[in-house]
mmCIF file of C-alpha atoms and ligand atoms in Angstrom:
data_model
loop_
_atom_site.group_PDB
_atom_site.id
_atom_site.type_symbol
_atom_site.label_atom_id
_atom_site.label_comp_id
_atom_site.label_asym_id
_atom_site.label_seq_id
_atom_site.Cartn_x
_atom_site.Cartn_y
_atom_site.Cartn_z
ATOM 1 C CA MET A 1 15.493 -123.630 224.699
ATOM 2 C CA LYS A 2 15.725 -123.985 221.066
ATOM 3 C CA LYS A 3 13.001 -122.115 220.482
ATOM 4 C CA ILE A 4 15.285 -119.175 222.481
ATOM 5 C CA LEU A 5 18.114 -119.881 220.356
ATOM 6 C CA LEU A 6 16.204 -119.198 216.830
ATOM 7 C CA ILE A 7 14.713 -115.777 217.898
ATOM 8 C CA SER A 8 18.391 -114.566 219.130
ATOM 9 C CA MET A 9 19.216 -115.739 215.646
ATOM 10 C CA LEU A 10 16.554 -113.409 213.899
ATOM 11 C CA PHE A 11 17.211 -110.651 216.099
ATOM 12 C CA ALA A 12 20.759 -110.896 215.549
ATOM 13 C CA TYR A 13 20.495 -111.161 211.575
ATOM 14 C CA ALA A 14 17.576 -108.398 211.652
ATOM 15 C CA TYR A 15 20.310 -106.022 212.825
ATOM 16 C CA CYS A 16 23.141 -107.448 210.969
ATOM 17 C CA LYS A 17 25.343 -104.528 209.024
ATOM 18 C CA VAL A 18 28.658 -105.375 206.819
ATOM 19 C CA PHE A 19 30.778 -103.217 206.472
ATOM 20 C CA ASN A 20 32.966 -102.673 203.632
ATOM 21 C CA ASN A 21 36.434 -101.853 204.554
ATOM 22 C CA CYS A 22 36.605 -97.657 203.658
ATOM 23 C CA GLU A 23 33.133 -97.760 205.511
ATOM 24 C CA LEU A 24 34.512 -99.152 208.301
ATOM 25 C CA ALA A 25 37.567 -96.661 208.374
ATOM 26 C CA LYS A 26 35.448 -93.248 208.003
ATOM 27 C CA ASN A 27 33.154 -94.394 211.046
ATOM 28 C CA LEU A 28 36.262 -95.062 213.282
ATOM 29 C CA LEU A 29 37.538 -91.909 212.377
ATOM 30 C CA ASN A 30 34.548 -89.966 212.888
ATOM 31 C CA TYR A 31 33.617 -91.619 216.413
ATOM 32 C CA GLY A 32 37.250 -91.166 217.730
ATOM 33 C CA LEU A 33 40.017 -93.552 216.896
ATOM 34 C CA PRO A 34 43.477 -92.156 216.133
ATOM 35 C CA LYS A 35 43.939 -91.498 212.103
ATOM 36 C CA ASP A 36 47.555 -93.577 212.525
ATOM 37 C CA GLN A 37 45.711 -96.407 214.006
ATOM 38 C CA ILE A 38 42.468 -96.970 211.560
ATOM 39 C CA GLY A 39 44.551 -99.159 209.162
ATOM 40 C CA THR A 40 44.896 -101.736 211.843
ATOM 41 C CA TRP A 41 41.738 -101.472 213.728
ATOM 42 C CA VAL A 42 40.278 -102.077 210.093
ATOM 43 C CA CYS A 43 42.575 -105.342 209.782
ATOM 44 C CA ILE A 44 41.226 -106.402 213.581
ATOM 45 C CA ALA A 45 37.727 -106.187 212.338
ATOM 46 C CA PHE A 46 38.356 -108.219 209.164
ATOM 47 C CA LYS A 47 40.188 -110.861 211.327
ATOM 48 C CA GLU A 48 37.666 -110.851 214.263
ATOM 49 C CA SER A 49 34.585 -110.601 212.236
ATOM 50 C CA SER A 50 34.514 -110.014 208.723
ATOM 51 C CA TYR A 51 33.347 -106.898 209.320
ATOM 52 C CA ARG A 52 29.937 -107.933 210.596
ATOM 53 C CA THR A 53 28.760 -106.858 213.336
ATOM 54 C CA ASN A 54 26.235 -109.775 214.471
ATOM 55 C CA VAL A 55 28.921 -112.532 214.901
ATOM 56 C CA ILE A 56 28.633 -114.132 218.477
ATOM 57 C CA ASN A 57 31.174 -116.688 219.041
ATOM 58 C CA TYR A 58 30.005 -119.267 221.736
ATOM 59 C CA SER A 59 33.370 -120.670 222.915
ATOM 60 C CA SER A 60 34.834 -117.304 224.192
ATOM 61 C CA ASN A 61 31.399 -116.120 224.407
ATOM 62 C CA CYS A 62 32.939 -112.713 222.067
ATOM 63 C CA TYR A 63 30.424 -110.017 220.943
ATOM 64 C CA GLY A 64 30.264 -107.993 217.409
ATOM 65 C CA LEU A 65 32.470 -106.393 215.222
ATOM 66 C CA PHE A 66 35.436 -106.647 216.971
ATOM 67 C CA GLN A 67 34.481 -109.449 218.922
ATOM 68 C CA ILE A 68 34.510 -107.881 222.410
ATOM 69 C CA ARG A 69 34.642 -110.176 225.761
ATOM 70 C CA GLU A 70 31.644 -110.828 227.716
ATOM 71 C CA GLN A 71 33.583 -111.967 230.458
ATOM 72 C CA TYR A 72 35.227 -108.101 231.148
ATOM 73 C CA TRP A 73 33.624 -105.908 229.267
ATOM 74 C CA CYS A 74 30.301 -106.339 228.809
ATOM 75 C CA SER A 75 26.852 -107.342 230.173
ATOM 76 C CA PRO A 76 25.587 -109.733 231.782
ATOM 77 C CA GLY A 77 28.956 -111.235 232.245
ATOM 78 C CA GLY A 78 31.361 -107.865 232.660
ATOM 79 C CA ASN A 79 30.399 -104.144 233.094
ATOM 80 C CA ALA A 80 33.618 -102.480 232.191
ATOM 81 C CA CYS A 81 31.971 -100.817 229.156
ATOM 82 C CA GLY A 82 28.914 -100.208 230.929
ATOM 83 C CA LEU A 83 26.187 -102.083 228.285
ATOM 84 C CA PRO A 84 24.386 -104.988 227.555
ATOM 85 C CA CYS A 85 26.463 -107.371 224.874
ATOM 86 C CA SER A 86 23.004 -107.708 222.654
ATOM 87 C CA ASN A 87 24.076 -103.616 221.843
ATOM 88 C CA LEU A 88 27.502 -104.870 220.183
ATOM 89 C CA LEU A 89 25.875 -106.831 217.701
ATOM 90 C CA ASP A 90 23.726 -104.275 216.094
ATOM 91 C CA ASP A 91 24.292 -102.098 213.117
ATOM 92 C CA ASN A 92 25.366 -98.847 214.977
ATOM 93 C CA ILE A 93 29.149 -99.564 216.232
ATOM 94 C CA TYR A 94 29.301 -96.026 218.140
ATOM 95 C CA ASP A 95 29.403 -97.447 221.159
ATOM 96 C CA ASP A 96 31.227 -100.371 220.138
ATOM 97 C CA VAL A 97 34.273 -98.029 219.869
ATOM 98 C CA GLN A 98 33.813 -96.629 222.786
ATOM 99 C CA CYS A 99 34.380 -100.048 224.555
ATOM 100 C CA VAL A 100 37.213 -100.436 221.564
ATOM 101 C CA LYS A 101 39.035 -97.288 223.176
ATOM 102 C CA THR A 102 37.872 -98.226 227.843
ATOM 103 C CA ILE A 103 39.734 -102.108 226.520
ATOM 104 C CA TYR A 104 42.275 -100.244 224.644
ATOM 105 C CA ALA A 105 43.048 -97.700 227.168
ATOM 106 C CA GLU A 106 43.191 -100.228 229.463
ATOM 107 C CA PHE A 107 45.392 -102.857 228.409
ATOM 108 C CA GLN A 108 47.573 -99.738 227.325
ATOM 109 C CA ARG A 109 47.757 -99.118 231.397
ATOM 110 C CA ILE A 110 48.558 -103.113 232.448
ATOM 111 C CA ARG A 111 50.319 -104.440 229.217
ATOM 112 C CA GLY A 112 51.925 -101.079 227.672
ATOM 113 C CA ASN A 113 50.271 -101.714 224.601
ATOM 114 C CA GLY A 114 46.255 -101.496 223.741
ATOM 115 C CA PHE A 115 46.085 -103.384 221.010
ATOM 116 C CA LEU A 116 47.462 -106.666 222.945
ATOM 117 C CA ALA A 117 43.582 -106.843 224.074
ATOM 118 C CA TRP A 118 42.912 -108.822 220.955
ATOM 119 C CA ASP A 119 44.262 -112.015 219.861
ATOM 120 C CA THR A 120 44.299 -111.108 215.887
ATOM 121 C CA TYR A 121 46.859 -108.069 216.641
ATOM 122 C CA PRO A 122 49.506 -109.977 215.681
ATOM 123 C CA ALA A 123 48.495 -110.762 212.395
ATOM 124 C CA CYS A 124 47.661 -107.192 211.830
ATOM 125 C CA LYS A 125 50.684 -105.264 213.568
ATOM 126 C CA ASP A 126 52.820 -105.108 210.654
ATOM 127 C CA TYR A 127 52.481 -101.592 208.778
ATOM 128 C CA ASN A 128 52.254 -102.311 205.588
ATOM 129 C CA THR A 129 49.734 -105.059 206.322
ATOM 130 C CA ALA A 130 47.795 -102.162 208.008
ATOM 131 C CA ASN A 131 47.925 -99.986 205.596
ATOM 132 C CA SER A 132 46.400 -102.333 203.110
ATOM 133 C CA TYR A 133 43.286 -102.400 204.443
ATOM 134 C CA ILE A 134 42.448 -98.703 203.890
ATOM 135 C CA SER A 135 45.124 -98.313 201.286
ATOM 136 C CA ASN A 136 41.770 -97.920 198.600
ATOM 137 C CA CYS A 137 39.889 -95.162 200.783
ATOM 138 C CA HIS A 138 40.249 -91.376 201.398
ATOM 139 C CA LEU A 139 40.216 -90.418 204.596
HETATM 140 C C1 NAG B 1 36.207 -118.596 218.935
HETATM 141 O O1 NAG B 1 36.784 -118.231 220.007
HETATM 142 C C2 NAG B 1 37.926 -119.584 220.249
HETATM 143 C C3 NAG B 1 38.632 -119.356 221.464
HETATM 144 O O2 NAG B 1 39.062 -118.270 221.225
HETATM 145 C C4 NAG B 1 38.635 -119.296 219.094
HETATM 146 O O3 NAG B 1 39.637 -120.556 219.144
HETATM 147 C C5 NAG B 1 37.887 -119.492 218.018
HETATM 148 O O4 NAG B 1 38.910 -118.831 216.852
HETATM 149 C C6 NAG B 1 37.367 -118.492 217.472
HETATM 150 N N1 NAG B 1 36.093 -118.780 216.472
HETATM 151 C C7 NAG B 1 35.939 -118.087 215.452
HETATM 152 C C8 NAG B 1 34.840 -118.422 214.440
HETATM 153 O O5 NAG B 1 36.919 -116.469 215.754
#
């Protein structure tokens, strides 16, 4: 067990990427998130993971930059995003963003606001707060 943990930690470490806010903002825009939401997403990513791709919260079983919950969204726990949770830890966030879109759409449908899937959203909701995360970026 100890050995497995150590190996998985090394694995996660080897693939870790730490974004800066503008690099992340550009990636999110390129991967299809709406321009008027980018500040909110960068704020959420900061609050969830401090822009680090390899974060796992073992008490909530949440993975990666956006701390996506295994229970519903990634396998083996869930499959709504159609990917293994380990794919949410590497330095390629294209698949993370596609999963974020799936989660957002589902919460938009059931709660009327897609952002409500993230516990950190209330702290990022204010327009000026969200905007402050990307105000130095040329998007
Ligand atoms: C991990 O998840 C728990 C339960 O949702 C939460 O209370 C805690 O703040 C999270 N830890 C971190 C470091 O985000």
